[in-house]
PDB file of C-alpha atoms and ligand atoms in Angstrom:
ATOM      1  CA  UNK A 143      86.250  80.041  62.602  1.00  0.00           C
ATOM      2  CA  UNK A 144      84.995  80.572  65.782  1.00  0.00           C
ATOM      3  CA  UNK A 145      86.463  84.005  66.069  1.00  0.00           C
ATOM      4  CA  UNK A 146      83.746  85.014  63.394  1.00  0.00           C
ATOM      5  CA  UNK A 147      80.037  86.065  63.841  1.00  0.00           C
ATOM      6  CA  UNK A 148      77.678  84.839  61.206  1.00  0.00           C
ATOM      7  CA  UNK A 149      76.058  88.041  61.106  1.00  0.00           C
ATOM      8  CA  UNK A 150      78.238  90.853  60.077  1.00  0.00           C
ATOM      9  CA  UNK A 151      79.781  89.146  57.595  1.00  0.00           C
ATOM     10  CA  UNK A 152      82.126  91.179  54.918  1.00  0.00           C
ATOM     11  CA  UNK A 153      79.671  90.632  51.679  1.00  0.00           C
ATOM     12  CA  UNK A 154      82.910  91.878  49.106  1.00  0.00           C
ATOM     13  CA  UNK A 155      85.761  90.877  50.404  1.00  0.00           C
ATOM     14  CA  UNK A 156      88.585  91.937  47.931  1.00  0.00           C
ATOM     15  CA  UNK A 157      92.182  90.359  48.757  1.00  0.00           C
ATOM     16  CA  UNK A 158      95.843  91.825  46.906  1.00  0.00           C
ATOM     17  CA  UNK A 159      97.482  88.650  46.977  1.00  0.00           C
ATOM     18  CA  UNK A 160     101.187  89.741  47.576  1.00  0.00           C
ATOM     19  CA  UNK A 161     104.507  87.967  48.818  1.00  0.00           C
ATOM     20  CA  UNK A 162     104.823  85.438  46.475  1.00  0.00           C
ATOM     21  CA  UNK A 163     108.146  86.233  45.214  1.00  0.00           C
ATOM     22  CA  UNK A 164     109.956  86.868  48.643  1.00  0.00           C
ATOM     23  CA  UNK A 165     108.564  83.197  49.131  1.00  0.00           C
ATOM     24  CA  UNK A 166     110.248  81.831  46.772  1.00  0.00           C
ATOM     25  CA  UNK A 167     113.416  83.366  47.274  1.00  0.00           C
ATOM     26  CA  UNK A 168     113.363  82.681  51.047  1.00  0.00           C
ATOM     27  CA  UNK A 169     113.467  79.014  50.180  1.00  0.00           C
ATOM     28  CA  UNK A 170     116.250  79.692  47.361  1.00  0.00           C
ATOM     29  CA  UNK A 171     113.733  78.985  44.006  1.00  0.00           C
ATOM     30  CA  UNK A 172     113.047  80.776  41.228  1.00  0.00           C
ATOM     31  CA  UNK A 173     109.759  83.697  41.357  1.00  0.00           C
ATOM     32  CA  UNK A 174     107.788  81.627  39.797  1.00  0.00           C
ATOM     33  CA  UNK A 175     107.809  78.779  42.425  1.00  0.00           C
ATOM     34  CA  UNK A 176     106.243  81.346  44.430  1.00  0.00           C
ATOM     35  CA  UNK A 177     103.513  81.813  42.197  1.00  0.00           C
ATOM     36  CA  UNK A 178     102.853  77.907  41.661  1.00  0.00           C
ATOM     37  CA  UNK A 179     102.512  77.983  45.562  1.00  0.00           C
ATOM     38  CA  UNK A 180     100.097  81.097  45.303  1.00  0.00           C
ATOM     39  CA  UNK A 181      97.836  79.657  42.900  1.00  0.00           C
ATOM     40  CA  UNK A 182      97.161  76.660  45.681  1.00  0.00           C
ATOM     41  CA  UNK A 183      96.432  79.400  47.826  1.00  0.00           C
ATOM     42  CA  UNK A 184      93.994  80.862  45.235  1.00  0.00           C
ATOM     43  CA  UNK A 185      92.384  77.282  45.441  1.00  0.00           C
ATOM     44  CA  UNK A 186      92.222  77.002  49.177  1.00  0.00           C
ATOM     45  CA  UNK A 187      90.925  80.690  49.959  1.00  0.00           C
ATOM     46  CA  UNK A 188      87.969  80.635  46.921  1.00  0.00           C
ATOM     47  CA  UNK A 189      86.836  76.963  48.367  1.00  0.00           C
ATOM     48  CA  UNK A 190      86.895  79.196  52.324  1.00  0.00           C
ATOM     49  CA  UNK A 191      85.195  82.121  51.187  1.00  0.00           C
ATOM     50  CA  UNK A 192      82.576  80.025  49.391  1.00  0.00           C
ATOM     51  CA  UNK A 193      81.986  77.802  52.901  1.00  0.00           C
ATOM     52  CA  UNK A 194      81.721  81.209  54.837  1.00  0.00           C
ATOM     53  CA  UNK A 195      78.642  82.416  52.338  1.00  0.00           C
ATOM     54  CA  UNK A 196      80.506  85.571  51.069  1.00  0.00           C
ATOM     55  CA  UNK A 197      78.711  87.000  48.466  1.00  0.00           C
ATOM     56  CA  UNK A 198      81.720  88.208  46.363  1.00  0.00           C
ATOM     57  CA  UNK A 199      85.692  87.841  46.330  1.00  0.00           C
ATOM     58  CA  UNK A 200      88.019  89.939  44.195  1.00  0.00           C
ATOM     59  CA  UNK A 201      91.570  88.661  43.679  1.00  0.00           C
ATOM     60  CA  UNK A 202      94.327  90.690  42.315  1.00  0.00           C
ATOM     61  CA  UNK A 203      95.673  88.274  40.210  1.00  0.00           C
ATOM     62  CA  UNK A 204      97.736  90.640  37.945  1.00  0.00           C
ATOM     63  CA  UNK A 205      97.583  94.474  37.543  1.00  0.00           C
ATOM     64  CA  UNK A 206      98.178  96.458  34.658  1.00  0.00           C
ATOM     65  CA  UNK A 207     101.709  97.358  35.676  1.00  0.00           C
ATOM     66  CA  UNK A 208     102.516  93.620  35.698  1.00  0.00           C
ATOM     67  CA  UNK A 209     103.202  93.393  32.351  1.00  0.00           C
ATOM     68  CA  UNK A 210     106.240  95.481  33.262  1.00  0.00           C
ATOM     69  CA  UNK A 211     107.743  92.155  34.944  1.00  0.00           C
ATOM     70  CA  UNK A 212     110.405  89.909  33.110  1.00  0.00           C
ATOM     71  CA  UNK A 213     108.845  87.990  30.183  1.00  0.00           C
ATOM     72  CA  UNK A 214     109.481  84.533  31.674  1.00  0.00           C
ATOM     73  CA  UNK A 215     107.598  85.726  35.281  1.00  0.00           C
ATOM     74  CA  UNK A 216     104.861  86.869  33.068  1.00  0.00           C
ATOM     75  CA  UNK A 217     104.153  83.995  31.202  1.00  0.00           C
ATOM     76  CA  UNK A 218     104.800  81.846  34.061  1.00  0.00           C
ATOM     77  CA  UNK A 219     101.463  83.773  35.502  1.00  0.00           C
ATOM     78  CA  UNK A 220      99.468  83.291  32.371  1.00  0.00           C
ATOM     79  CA  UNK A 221     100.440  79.884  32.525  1.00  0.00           C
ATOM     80  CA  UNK A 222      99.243  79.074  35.844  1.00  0.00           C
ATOM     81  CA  UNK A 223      95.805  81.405  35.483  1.00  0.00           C
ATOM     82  CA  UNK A 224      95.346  79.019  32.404  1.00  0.00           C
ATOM     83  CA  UNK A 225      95.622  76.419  34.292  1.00  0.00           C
ATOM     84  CA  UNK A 226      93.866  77.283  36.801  1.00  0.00           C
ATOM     85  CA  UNK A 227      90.620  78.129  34.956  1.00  0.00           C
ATOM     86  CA  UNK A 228      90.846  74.302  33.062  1.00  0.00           C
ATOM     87  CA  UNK A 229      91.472  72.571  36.645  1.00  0.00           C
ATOM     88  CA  UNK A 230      89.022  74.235  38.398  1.00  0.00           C
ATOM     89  CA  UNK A 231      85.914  74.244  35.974  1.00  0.00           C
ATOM     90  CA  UNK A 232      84.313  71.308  38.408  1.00  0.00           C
ATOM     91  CA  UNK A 233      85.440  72.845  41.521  1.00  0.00           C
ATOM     92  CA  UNK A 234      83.758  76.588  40.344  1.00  0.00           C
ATOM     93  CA  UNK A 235      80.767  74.643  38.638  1.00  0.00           C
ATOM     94  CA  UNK A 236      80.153  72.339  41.427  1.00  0.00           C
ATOM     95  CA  UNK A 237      79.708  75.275  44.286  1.00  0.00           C
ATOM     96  CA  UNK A 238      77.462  77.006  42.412  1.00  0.00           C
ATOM     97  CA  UNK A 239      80.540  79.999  41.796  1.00  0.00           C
ATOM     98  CA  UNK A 240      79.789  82.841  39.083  1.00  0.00           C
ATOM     99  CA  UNK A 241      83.483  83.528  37.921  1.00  0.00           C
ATOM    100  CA  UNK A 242      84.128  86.840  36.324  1.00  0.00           C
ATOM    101  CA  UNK A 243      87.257  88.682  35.420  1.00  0.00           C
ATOM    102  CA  UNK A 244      87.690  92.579  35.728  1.00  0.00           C
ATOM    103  CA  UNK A 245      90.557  94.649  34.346  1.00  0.00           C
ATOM    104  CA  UNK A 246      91.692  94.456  30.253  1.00  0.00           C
ATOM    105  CA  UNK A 247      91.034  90.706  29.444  1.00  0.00           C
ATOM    106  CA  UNK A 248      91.576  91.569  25.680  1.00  0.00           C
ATOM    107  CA  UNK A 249      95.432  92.193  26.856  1.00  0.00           C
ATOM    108  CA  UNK A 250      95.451  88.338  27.727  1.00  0.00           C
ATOM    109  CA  UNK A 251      97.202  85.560  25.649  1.00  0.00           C
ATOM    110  CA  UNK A 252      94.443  83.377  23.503  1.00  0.00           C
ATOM    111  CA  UNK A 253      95.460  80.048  25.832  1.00  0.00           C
ATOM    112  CA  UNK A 254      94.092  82.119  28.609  1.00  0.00           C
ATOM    113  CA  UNK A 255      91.047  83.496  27.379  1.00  0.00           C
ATOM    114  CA  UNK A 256      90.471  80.198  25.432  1.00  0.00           C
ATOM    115  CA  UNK A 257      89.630  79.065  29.010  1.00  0.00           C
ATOM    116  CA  UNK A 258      88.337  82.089  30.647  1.00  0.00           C
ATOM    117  CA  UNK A 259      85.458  82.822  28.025  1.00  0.00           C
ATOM    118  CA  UNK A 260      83.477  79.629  28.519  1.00  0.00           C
ATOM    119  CA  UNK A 261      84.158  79.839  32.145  1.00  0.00           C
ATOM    120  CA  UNK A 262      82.845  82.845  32.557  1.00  0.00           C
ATOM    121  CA  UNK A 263      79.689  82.053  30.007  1.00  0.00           C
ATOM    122  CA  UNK A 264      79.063  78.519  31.848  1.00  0.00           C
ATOM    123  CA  UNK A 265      78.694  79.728  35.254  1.00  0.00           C
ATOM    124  CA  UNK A 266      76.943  83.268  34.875  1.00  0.00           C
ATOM    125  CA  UNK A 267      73.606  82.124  36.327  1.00  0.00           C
ATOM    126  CA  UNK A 268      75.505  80.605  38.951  1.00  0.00           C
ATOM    127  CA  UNK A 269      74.456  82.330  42.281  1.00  0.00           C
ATOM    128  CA  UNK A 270      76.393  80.928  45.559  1.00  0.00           C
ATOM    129  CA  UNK A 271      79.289  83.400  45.465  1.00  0.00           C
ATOM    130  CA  UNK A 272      80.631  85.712  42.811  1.00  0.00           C
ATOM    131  CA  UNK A 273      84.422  85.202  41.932  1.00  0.00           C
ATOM    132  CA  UNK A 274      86.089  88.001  40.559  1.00  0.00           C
ATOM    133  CA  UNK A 275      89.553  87.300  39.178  1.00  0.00           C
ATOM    134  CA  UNK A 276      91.308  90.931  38.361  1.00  0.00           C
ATOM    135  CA  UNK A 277      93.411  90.136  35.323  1.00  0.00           C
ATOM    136  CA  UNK A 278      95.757  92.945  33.855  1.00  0.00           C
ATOM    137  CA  UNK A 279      93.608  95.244  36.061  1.00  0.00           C
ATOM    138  CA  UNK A 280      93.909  98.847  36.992  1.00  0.00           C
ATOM    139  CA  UNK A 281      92.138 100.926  39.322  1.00  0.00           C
ATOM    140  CA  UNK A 282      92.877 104.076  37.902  1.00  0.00           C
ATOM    141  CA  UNK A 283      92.678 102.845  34.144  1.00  0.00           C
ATOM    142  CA  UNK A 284      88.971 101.927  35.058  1.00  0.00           C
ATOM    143  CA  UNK A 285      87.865 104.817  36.145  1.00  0.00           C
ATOM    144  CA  UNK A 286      89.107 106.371  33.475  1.00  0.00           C
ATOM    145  CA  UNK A 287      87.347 104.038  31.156  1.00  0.00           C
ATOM    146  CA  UNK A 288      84.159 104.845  33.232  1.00  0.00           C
ATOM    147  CA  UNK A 289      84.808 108.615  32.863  1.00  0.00           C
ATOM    148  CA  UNK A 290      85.608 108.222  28.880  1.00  0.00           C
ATOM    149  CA  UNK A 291      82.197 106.382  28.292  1.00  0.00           C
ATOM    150  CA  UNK A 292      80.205 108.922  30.478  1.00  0.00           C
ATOM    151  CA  UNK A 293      81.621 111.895  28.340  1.00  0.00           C
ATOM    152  CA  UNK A 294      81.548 110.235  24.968  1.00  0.00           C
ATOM    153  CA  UNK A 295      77.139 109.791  26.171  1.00  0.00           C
ATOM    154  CA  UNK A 296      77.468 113.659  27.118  1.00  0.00           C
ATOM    155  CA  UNK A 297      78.921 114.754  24.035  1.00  0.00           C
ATOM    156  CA  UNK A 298      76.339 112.458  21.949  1.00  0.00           C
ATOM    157  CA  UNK A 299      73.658 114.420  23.953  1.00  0.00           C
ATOM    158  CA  UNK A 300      71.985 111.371  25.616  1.00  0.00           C
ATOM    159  CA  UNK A 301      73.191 112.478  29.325  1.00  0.00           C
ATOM    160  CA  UNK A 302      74.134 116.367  30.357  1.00  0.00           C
ATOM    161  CA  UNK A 303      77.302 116.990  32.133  1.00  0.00           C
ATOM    162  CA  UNK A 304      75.742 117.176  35.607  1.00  0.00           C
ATOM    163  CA  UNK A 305      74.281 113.865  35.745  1.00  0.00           C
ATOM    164  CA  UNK A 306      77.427 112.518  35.807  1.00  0.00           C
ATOM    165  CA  UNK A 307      77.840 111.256  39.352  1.00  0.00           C
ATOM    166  CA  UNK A 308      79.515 108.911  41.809  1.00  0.00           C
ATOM    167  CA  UNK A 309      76.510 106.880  41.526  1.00  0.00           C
ATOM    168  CA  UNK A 310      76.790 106.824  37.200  1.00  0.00           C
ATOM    169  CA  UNK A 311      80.478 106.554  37.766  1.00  0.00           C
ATOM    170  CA  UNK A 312      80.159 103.593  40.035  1.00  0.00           C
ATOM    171  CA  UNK A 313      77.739 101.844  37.625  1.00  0.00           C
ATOM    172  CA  UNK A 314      80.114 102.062  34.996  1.00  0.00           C
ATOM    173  CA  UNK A 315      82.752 100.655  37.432  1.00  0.00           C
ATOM    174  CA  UNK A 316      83.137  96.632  36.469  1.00  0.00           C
ATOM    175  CA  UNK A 317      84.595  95.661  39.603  1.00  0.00           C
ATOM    176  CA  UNK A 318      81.744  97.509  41.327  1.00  0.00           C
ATOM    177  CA  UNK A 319      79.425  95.043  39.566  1.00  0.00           C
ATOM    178  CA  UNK A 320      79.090  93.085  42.839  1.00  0.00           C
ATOM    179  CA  UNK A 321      78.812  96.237  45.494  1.00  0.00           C
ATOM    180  CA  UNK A 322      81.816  97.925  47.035  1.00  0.00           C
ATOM    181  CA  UNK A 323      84.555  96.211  48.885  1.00  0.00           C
ATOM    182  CA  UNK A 324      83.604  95.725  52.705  1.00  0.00           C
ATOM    183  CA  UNK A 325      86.758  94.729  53.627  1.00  0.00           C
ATOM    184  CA  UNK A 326      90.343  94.590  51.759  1.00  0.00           C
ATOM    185  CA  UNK A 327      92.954  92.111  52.840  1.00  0.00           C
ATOM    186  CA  UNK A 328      96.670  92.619  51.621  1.00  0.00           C
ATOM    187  CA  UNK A 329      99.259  90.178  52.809  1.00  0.00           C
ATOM    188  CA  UNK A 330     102.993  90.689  52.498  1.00  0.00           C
ATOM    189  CA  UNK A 331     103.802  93.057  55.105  1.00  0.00           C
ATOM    190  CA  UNK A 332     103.273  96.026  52.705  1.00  0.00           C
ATOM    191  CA  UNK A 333     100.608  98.662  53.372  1.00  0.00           C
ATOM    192  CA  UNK A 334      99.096 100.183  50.199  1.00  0.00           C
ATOM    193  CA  UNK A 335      96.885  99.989  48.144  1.00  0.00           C
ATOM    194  CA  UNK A 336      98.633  99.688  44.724  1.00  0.00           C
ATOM    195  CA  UNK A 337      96.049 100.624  41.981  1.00  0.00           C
ATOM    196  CA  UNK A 338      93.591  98.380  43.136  1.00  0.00           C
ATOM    197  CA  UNK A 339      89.434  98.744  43.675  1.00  0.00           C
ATOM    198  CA  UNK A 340      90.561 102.534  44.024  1.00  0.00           C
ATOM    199  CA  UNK A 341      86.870 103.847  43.199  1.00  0.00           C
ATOM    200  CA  UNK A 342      84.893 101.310  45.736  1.00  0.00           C
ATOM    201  CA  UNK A 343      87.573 101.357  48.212  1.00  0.00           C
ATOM    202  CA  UNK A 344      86.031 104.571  49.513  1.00  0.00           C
ATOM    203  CA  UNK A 345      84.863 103.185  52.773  1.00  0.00           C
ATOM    204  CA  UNK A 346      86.519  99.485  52.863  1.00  0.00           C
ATOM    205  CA  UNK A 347      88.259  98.390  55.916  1.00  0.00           C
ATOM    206  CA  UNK A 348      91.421  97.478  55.439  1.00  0.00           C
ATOM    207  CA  UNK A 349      93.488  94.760  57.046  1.00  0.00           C
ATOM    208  CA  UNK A 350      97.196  93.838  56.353  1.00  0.00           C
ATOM    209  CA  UNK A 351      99.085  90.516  57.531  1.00  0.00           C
ATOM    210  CA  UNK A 352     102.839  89.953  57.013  1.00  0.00           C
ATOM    211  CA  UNK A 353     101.801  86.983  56.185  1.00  0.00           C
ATOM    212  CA  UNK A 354     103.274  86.067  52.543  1.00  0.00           C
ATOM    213  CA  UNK A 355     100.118  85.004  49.900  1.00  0.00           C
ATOM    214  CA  UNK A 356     101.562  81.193  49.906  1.00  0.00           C
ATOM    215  CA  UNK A 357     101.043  80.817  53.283  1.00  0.00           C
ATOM    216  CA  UNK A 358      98.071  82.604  53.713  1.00  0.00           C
ATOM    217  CA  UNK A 359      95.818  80.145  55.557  1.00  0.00           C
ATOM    218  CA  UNK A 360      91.354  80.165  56.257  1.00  0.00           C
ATOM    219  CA  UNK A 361      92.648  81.176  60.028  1.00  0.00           C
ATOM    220  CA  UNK A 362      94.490  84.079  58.175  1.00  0.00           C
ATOM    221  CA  UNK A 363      91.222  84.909  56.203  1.00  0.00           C
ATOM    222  CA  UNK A 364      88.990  84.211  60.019  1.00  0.00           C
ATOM    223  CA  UNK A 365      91.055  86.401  61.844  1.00  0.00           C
ATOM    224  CA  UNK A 366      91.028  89.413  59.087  1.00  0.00           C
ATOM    225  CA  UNK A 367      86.998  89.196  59.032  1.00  0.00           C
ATOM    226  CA  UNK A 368      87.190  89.281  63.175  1.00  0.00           C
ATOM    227  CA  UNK A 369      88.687  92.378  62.675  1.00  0.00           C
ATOM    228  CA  UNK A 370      86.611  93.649  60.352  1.00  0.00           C
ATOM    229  CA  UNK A 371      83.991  92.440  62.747  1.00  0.00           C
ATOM    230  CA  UNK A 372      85.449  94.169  65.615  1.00  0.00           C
ATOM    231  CA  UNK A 373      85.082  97.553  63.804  1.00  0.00           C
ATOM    232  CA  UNK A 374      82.692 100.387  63.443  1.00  0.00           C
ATOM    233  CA  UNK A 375      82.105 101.462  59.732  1.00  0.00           C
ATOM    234  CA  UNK A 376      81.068 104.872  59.788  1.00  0.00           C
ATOM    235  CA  UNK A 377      80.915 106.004  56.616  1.00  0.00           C
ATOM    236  CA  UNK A 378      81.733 109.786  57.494  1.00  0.00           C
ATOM    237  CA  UNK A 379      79.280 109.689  59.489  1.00  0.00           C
ATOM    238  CA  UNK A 380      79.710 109.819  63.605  1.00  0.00           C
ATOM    239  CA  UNK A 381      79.759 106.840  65.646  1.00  0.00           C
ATOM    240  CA  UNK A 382      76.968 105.838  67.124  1.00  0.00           C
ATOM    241  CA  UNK A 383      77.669 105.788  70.591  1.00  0.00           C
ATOM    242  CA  UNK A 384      79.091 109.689  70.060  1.00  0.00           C
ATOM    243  CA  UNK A 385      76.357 111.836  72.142  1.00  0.00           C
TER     244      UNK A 385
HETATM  245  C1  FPP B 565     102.374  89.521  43.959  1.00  0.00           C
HETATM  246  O1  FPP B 565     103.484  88.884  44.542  1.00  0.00           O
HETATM  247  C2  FPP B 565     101.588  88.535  43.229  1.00  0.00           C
HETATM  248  C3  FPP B 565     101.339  88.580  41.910  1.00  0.00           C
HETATM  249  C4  FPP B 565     101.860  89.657  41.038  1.00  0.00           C
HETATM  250  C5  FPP B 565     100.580  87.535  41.229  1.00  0.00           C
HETATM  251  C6  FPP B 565      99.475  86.862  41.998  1.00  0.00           C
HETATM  252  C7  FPP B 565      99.226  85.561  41.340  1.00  0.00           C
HETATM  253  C8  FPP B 565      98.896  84.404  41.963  1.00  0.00           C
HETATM  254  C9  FPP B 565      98.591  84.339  43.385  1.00  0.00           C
HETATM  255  C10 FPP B 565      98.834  83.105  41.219  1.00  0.00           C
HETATM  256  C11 FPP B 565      98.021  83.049  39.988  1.00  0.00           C
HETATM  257  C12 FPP B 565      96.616  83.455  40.185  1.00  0.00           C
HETATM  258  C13 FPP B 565      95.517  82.658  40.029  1.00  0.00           C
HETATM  259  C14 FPP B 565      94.172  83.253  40.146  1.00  0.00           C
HETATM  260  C15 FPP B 565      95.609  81.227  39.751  1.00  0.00           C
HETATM  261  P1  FPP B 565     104.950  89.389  44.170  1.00  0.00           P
HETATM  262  O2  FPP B 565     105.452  88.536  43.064  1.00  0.00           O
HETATM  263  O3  FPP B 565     104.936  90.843  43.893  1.00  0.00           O
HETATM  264  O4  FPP B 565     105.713  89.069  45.504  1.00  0.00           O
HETATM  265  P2  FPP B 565     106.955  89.859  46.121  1.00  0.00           P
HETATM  266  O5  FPP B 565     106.417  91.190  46.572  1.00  0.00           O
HETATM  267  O6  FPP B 565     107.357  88.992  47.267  1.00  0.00           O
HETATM  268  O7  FPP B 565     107.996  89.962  45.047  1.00  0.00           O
END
């Protein structure tokens, strides 16, 4: 922790939460071991990023293309987000935590939006950190969502075709809700982006550890914000030190 400046501070840190499959199958058990293990990460990072004073954390908890995966993984997942929403209702409550989700919660089983809804209706004047679980979520899906409504208001005549923007795009954005992404972490060795935060990832940093999600530890998350730290955001514009 001492690696990190208090100023300077990523306020959106967004994290793709990847590697917990190889994890498993390192140690010889099933996927969904691996996912078990991942959700304690979940529980360990949130309780960090609240202690730091981020302002918002997005976790890719399960993309769109997920639902692609073997039946069993998937309801292993949906099993485990339920669960995770009952268990942690003190935990989110008690730290003051505003928990939304982004991405196609409709797509959900009931069990799990049987806990998400009053979850998400309990805490949403909370105000110490916004946690953004991205649940059968899709970067490119929600901008086109976005894009959809802003027509369907052009064609009813209430906007004209120029005012749509990046900045009415980006309002329409859910996962924008909270600001853009200052800094995206992936772990699991693999660098890309995979469908995720793709509007507000404009101008993130990015930082990626072969570090697989399980074992992603608050040093993990410390040394990922010194290098954000350690970086000049420009913006397109030019650095500056540049004469
Ligand atoms: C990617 O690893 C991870 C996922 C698809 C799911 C992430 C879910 C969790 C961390 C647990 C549940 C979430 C919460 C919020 C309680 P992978 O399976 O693709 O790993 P691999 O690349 O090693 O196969």
């Amino acid at each position: 922790m001492q690696l990190i400046e208090g100023r300077n501070l990523p306020r959106h840190v967004g994290i793709i939460m990847d590697g917990n499959g190889r994890w498993a199958e390192l140690r010889g058990e099933r996927r969904e071991a691996g996912h078990k293990a991942g959700s304690a990460a979940v529980r360990r990072i949130v309780r960090v990023g609240r202690r730091l004073g981020l302002d918002a954390l997005t976790l890719y908890a399960f993309s769109e293309q997920n639902w692609a995966r073997p039946p069993g993984e998937v309801d292993a997942l949906m099993g485990l987000l339920r669960e995770y929403l009952v268990s942690e209702w003190d935990e989110i409550m008690g730290n003051g935590i505003r928990l939304v989700a982004i991405g196609d919660v409709s797509r959900l089983p009931e069990p799990v939006r049987d806990a998400l809804d009053p979850l998400r209706s309990a805490s949403s004047h909370n105000g110490a950190m916004t946690l953004a679980l991205a649940l059968s979520y899709g970067g490119r899906e929600e901008i086109a969502t976005a894009a959809r409504e802003l027509a369907a208001e052009a064609v009813a005549g209430r906007i004209t075709p120029d005012q749509i923007d990046v900045a009415a795009l980006s309002a329409r954005i859910p996962s924008l809700s909270v600001g853009d992404p200052d800094l995206i972490i992936r772990t699991g060795g693999e660098q890309r982006i995979s469908n995720f935060l793709l509007f507000g990832a404009a101008y993130a940093e990015l930082a990626f550890t072969d570090r697989l999600w399980p074992d992603f530890t608050e040093d993990d998350l410390f040394a990922a914000i010194a290098s954000y730290q350690r970086r000049e955001r420009r913006f397109g514009r030019v650095g500056v030190k540049t004469p």
